[in-house]
XYZ file of C-alpha atoms in Angstrom:
359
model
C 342.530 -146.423 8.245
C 341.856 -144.976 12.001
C 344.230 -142.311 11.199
C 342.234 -140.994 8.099
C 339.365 -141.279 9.504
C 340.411 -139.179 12.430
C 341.668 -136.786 10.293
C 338.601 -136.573 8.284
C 335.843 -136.469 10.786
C 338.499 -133.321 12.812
C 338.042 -131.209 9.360
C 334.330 -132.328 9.439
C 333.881 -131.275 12.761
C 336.080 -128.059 12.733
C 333.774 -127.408 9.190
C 330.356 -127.633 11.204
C 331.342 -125.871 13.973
C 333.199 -122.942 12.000
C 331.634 -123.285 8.510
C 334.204 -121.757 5.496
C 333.011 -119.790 2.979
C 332.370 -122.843 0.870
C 329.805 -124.577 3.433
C 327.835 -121.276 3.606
C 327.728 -121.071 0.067
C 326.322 -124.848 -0.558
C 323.676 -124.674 2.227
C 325.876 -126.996 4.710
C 325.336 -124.887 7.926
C 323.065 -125.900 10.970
C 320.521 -123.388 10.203
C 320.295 -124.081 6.475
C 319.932 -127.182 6.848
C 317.212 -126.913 9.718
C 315.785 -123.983 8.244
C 312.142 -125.673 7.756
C 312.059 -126.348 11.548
C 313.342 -122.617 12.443
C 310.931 -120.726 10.485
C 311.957 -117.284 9.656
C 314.097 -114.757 11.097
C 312.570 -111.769 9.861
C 309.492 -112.570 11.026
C 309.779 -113.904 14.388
C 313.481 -113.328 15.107
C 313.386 -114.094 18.810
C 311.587 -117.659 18.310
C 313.517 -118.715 15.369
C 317.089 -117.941 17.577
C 315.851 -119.627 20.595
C 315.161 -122.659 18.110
C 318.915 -122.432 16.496
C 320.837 -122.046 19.451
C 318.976 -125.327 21.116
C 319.934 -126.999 17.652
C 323.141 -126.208 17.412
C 324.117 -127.042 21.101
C 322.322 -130.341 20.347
C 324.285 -131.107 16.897
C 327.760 -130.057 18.378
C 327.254 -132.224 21.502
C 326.813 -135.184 19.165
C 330.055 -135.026 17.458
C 332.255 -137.211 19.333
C 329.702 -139.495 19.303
C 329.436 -139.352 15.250
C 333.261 -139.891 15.844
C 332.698 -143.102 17.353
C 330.320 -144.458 15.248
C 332.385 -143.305 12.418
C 335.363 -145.772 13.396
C 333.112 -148.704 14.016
C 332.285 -147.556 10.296
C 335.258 -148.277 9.377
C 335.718 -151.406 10.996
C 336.898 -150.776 14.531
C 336.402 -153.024 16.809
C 338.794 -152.606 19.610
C 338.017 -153.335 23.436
C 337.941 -149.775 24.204
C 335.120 -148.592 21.547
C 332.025 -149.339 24.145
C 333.374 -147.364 27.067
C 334.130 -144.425 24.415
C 331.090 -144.578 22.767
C 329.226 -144.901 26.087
C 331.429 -141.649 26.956
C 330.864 -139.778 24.068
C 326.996 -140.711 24.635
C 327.085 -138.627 27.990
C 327.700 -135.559 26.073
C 324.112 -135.890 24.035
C 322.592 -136.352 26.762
C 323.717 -134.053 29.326
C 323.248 -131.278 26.318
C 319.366 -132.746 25.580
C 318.894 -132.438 29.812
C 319.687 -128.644 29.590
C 317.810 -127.924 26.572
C 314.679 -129.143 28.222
C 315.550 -127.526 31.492
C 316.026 -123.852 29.109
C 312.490 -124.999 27.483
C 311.094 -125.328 31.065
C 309.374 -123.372 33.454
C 307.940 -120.743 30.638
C 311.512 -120.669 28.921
C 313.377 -117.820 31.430
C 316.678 -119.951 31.425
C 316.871 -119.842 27.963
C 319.866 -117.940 26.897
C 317.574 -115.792 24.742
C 315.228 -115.092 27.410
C 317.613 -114.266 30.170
C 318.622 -111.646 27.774
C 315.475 -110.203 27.101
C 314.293 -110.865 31.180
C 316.197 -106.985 32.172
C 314.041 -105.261 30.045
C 310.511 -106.742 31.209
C 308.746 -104.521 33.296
C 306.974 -105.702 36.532
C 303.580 -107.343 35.937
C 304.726 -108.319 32.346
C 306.035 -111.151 30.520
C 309.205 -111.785 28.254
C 306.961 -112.260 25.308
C 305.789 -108.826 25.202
C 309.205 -107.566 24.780
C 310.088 -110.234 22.168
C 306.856 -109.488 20.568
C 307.714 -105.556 20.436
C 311.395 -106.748 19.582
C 310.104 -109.160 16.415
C 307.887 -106.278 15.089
C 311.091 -103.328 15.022
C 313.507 -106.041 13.903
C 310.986 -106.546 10.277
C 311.312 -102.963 9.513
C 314.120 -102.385 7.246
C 315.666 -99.374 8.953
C 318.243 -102.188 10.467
C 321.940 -102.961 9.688
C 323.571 -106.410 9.566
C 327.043 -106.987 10.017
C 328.604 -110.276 9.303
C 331.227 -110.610 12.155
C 331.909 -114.358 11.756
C 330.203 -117.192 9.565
C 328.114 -118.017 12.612
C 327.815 -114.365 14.162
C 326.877 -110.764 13.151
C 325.610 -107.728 14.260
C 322.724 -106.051 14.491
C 321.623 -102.517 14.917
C 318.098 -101.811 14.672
C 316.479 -98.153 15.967
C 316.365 -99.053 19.591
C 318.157 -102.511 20.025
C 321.767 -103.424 19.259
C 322.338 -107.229 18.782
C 325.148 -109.657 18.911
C 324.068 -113.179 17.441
C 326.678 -115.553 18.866
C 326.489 -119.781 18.325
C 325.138 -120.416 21.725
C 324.356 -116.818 22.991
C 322.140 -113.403 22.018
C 323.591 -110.474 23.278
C 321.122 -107.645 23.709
C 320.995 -103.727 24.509
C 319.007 -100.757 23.994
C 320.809 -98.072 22.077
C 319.645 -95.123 24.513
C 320.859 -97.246 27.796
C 324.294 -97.861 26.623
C 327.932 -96.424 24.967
C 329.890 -97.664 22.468
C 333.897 -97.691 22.758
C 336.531 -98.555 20.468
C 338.985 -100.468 22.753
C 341.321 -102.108 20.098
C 342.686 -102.190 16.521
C 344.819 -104.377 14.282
C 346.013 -103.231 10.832
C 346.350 -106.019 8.243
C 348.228 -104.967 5.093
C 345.950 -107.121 2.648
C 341.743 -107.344 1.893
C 339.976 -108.681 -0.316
C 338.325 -105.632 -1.079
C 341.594 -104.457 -2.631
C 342.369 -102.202 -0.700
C 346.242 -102.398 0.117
C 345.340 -102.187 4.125
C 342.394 -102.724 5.956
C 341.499 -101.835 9.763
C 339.718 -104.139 12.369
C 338.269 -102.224 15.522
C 337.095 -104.060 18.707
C 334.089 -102.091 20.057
C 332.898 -102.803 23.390
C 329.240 -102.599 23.837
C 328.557 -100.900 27.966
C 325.211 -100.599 29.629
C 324.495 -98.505 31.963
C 322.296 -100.979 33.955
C 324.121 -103.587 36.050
C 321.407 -106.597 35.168
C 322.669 -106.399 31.619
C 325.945 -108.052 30.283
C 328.624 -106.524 28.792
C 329.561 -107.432 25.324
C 332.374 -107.012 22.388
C 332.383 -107.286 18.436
C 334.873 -107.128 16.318
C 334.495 -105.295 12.903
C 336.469 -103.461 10.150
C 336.686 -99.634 9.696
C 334.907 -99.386 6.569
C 331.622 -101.506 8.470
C 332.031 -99.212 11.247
C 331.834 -95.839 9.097
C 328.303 -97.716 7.620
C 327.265 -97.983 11.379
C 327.554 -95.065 12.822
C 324.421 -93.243 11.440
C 322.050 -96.011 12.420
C 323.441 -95.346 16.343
C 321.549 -92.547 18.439
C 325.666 -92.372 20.314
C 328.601 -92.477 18.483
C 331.705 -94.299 18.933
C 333.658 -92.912 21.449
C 337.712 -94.112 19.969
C 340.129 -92.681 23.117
C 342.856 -90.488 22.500
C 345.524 -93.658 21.983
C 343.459 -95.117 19.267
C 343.528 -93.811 15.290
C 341.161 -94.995 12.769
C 342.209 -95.338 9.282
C 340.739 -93.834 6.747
C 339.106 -95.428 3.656
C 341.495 -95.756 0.079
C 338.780 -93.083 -0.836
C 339.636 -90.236 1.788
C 343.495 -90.795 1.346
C 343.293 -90.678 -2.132
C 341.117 -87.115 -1.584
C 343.794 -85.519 0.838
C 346.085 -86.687 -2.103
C 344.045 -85.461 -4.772
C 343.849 -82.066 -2.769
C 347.912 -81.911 -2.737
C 348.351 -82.195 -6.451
C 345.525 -79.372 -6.826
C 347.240 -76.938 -4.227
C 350.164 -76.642 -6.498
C 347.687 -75.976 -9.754
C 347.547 -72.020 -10.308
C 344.709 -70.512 -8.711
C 341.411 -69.262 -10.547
C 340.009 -65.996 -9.886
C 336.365 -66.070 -10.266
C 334.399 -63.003 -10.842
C 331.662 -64.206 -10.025
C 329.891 -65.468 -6.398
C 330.883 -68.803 -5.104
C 328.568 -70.468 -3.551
C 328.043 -74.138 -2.204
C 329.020 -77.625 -3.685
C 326.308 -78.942 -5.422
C 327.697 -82.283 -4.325
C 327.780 -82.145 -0.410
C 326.102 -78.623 0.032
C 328.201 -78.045 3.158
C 331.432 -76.899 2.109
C 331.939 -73.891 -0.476
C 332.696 -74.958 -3.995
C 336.789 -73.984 -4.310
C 337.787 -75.581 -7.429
C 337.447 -74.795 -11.778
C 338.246 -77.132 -14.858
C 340.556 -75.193 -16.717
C 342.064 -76.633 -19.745
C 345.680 -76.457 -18.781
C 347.777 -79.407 -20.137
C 349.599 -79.868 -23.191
C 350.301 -83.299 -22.642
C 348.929 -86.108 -25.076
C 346.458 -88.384 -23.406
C 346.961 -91.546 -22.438
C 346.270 -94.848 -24.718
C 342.726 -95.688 -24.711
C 341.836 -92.137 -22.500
C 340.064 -89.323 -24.765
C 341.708 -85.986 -24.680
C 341.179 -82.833 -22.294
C 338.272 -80.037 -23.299
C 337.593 -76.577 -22.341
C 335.094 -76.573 -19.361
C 332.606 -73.696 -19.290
C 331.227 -74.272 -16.530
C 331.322 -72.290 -13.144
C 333.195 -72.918 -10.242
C 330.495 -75.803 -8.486
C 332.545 -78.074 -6.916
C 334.636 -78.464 -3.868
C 338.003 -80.416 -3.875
C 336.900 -83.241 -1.869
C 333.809 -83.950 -4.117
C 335.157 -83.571 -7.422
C 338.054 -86.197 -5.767
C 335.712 -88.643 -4.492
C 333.644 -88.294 -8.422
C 336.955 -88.919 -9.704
C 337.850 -91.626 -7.703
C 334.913 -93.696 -8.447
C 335.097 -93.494 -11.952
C 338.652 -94.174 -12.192
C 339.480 -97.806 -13.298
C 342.724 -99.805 -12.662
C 344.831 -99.953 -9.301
C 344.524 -96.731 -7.215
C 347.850 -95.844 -8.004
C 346.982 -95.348 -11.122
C 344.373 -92.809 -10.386
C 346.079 -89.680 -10.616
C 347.684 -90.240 -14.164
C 343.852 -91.258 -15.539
C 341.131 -88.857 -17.044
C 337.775 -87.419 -15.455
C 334.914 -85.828 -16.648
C 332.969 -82.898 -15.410
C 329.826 -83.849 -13.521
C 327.864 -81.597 -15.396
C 329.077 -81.305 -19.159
C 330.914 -84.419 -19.160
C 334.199 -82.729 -20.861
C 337.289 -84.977 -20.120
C 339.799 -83.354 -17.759
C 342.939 -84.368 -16.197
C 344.734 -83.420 -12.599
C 346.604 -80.847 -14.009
C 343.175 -79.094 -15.293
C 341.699 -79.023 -11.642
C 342.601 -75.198 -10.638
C 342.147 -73.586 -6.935
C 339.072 -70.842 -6.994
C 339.103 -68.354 -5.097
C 337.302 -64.860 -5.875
C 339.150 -61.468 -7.355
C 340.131 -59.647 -4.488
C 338.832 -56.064 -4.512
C 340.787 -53.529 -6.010
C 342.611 -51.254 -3.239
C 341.982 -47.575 -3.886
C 344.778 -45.265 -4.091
């Protein structure tokens, strides 16, 4: 009976302190669960973190006391219960003796305060940053990044955030630089894709009084970063990102249309209408003989002018194909403008007549 007990109250304990996917979805997480005595985050972020991390140090310093009492539950009586239980008692205690002590003396040993303490200016108070903090952080110009089930990231206009269990992790965007100092390759997601990229990105000040800090993220996240940062990531020489299912399957998509015959336009060529910073270098051209596939409607003529650049009409292909992406290349398009059904073979290099050479 001790043994399951044990057994039960380690998965109960690993479960609170690293909640699965399943916790988080039923509400079983510290601030769930204590969300009436937190308040809210997007409206007084700073307050409501200072509340959860003094929670959460509190509930996890109770667990091997919840152990104890657990086994006297079940009928344990042995000898050594009251020494363990006045043991595990210690740990409440000593953790309820430094949450007062963070909560004293106007709060500046509170995790959260220390890290908002380098950025008050002399003859001010921590609360006027926080205040000026709480009021950027309810705009919705912000991005959140999940990192863990008890951590994420946040980049706001001026701040960039790590939420940790115990710790806030602070920074102004213009007083610091962002390096990529690490990635891992994994060959499965749940995204689908067949391979997906985690980068380590170290967060540097450039003010001593300020800590250091790291996140961990995937390539796809960081590619929905990067334009809320006022500095991009610098990734050294020895480090190579990989690119997104989407721009493999362009430089793919471009290969296949390099061997098409080229079009000769008449006409001007002038920008993509999709990105409008590349010129438009490609024309639908009925060329294939081919029956279509089960279920896919035939190829029609395209009238329309050369519009589109490769890249574009690869990336409009790709996210209207259906199936596996190896699959894409055998499936049918449209055109973006007339909607007539094309295939790979239909997507033609433009370029414009050369001028005739006089004699």
């Amino acid at each position: 009976m001790d043994v399951l007990i044990s057994l039960f109250y380690a998965l109960f304990s690993i479960c609170v302190i690293y909640p699965p996917t399943e916790f988080v979805s039923a509400g079983f997480t510290i601030p769930q669960i204590f969300d009436g005595c937190l308040g809210s985050e997007n409206t007084n972020f700073i307050t409501y973190h200072m509340k959860r991390i003094a929670i959460t140090a509190m509930v996890h310093a109770m667990l091997p006391l919840g152990y104890v009492f657990s086994l006297w539950m079940g009928g344990e009586d042995g000898p050594w219960m009251l020494p363990s239980a006045l043991f595990a008692a210690l740990m409440p205690t000593i953790m309820c003796l430094k949450v007062v002590t963070w909560w004293d003396h106007d709060k500046i040993n509170h995790p959260v305060v220390r890290a908002l303490l380098p950025y008050v200016t002399e003859g001010s108070d921590w609360r006027v940053v926080a205040s000026d903090f709480n009021f950027e952080y309810r705009g919705v110009d912000k991005v959140v990044i999940a990192l863990t089930a008890t951590s994420k990231f946040i980049a706001t206009q001026t701040w960039l955030i790590k939420v940790g269990q115990y710790s806030l992790d602070l920074a102004k965007q213009n007083e610091c630089a962002l390096v990529a100092t690490a990635t891992d390759n994994h060959a499965f997601s749940q995204s689908g894709e067949d391979e997906i990229q985690y980068v380590n990105i170290e967060v540097i000040p450039n003010r001593e009084d300020v800590k250091r800090f790291s996140f961990r993220i995937s390539a796809t996240a960081l590619r929905d970063l990067q334009p809320s940062l006022q500095r991009p990531v610098r990734v050294p020489e020895h480090i190579s990102l990989l690119p997104t299912l989407v721009e493999r399957f362009v430089k793919v998509f471009k290969q296949h249309v390099e061997q098409n015959p080229v079009y000769y336009s008449e006409q001007e060529i002038e920008q993509c209408i999709g990105c409008m910073q590349a010129q438009a270098d490609v024309k639908l051209d009925k060329r294939c003989v081919a029956p279509a596939p089960p279920g896919a409607p035939p190829c029609q003529p395209c009238n329309c002018r050369v519009l589109w650049c490769c890249a574009c009409m690869a990336r409009w292909w790709a996210t209207r194909a259906g199936g596996p992406a190896s699959r894409w290349l055998g499936a049918r398009g449209s055109c973006p403008v007339c909607r007539a059904p094309f295939c790979l073979a239909d997507v033609r290099p433009a370029r414009i007549v050369p001028p005739a050479r006089c004699a």
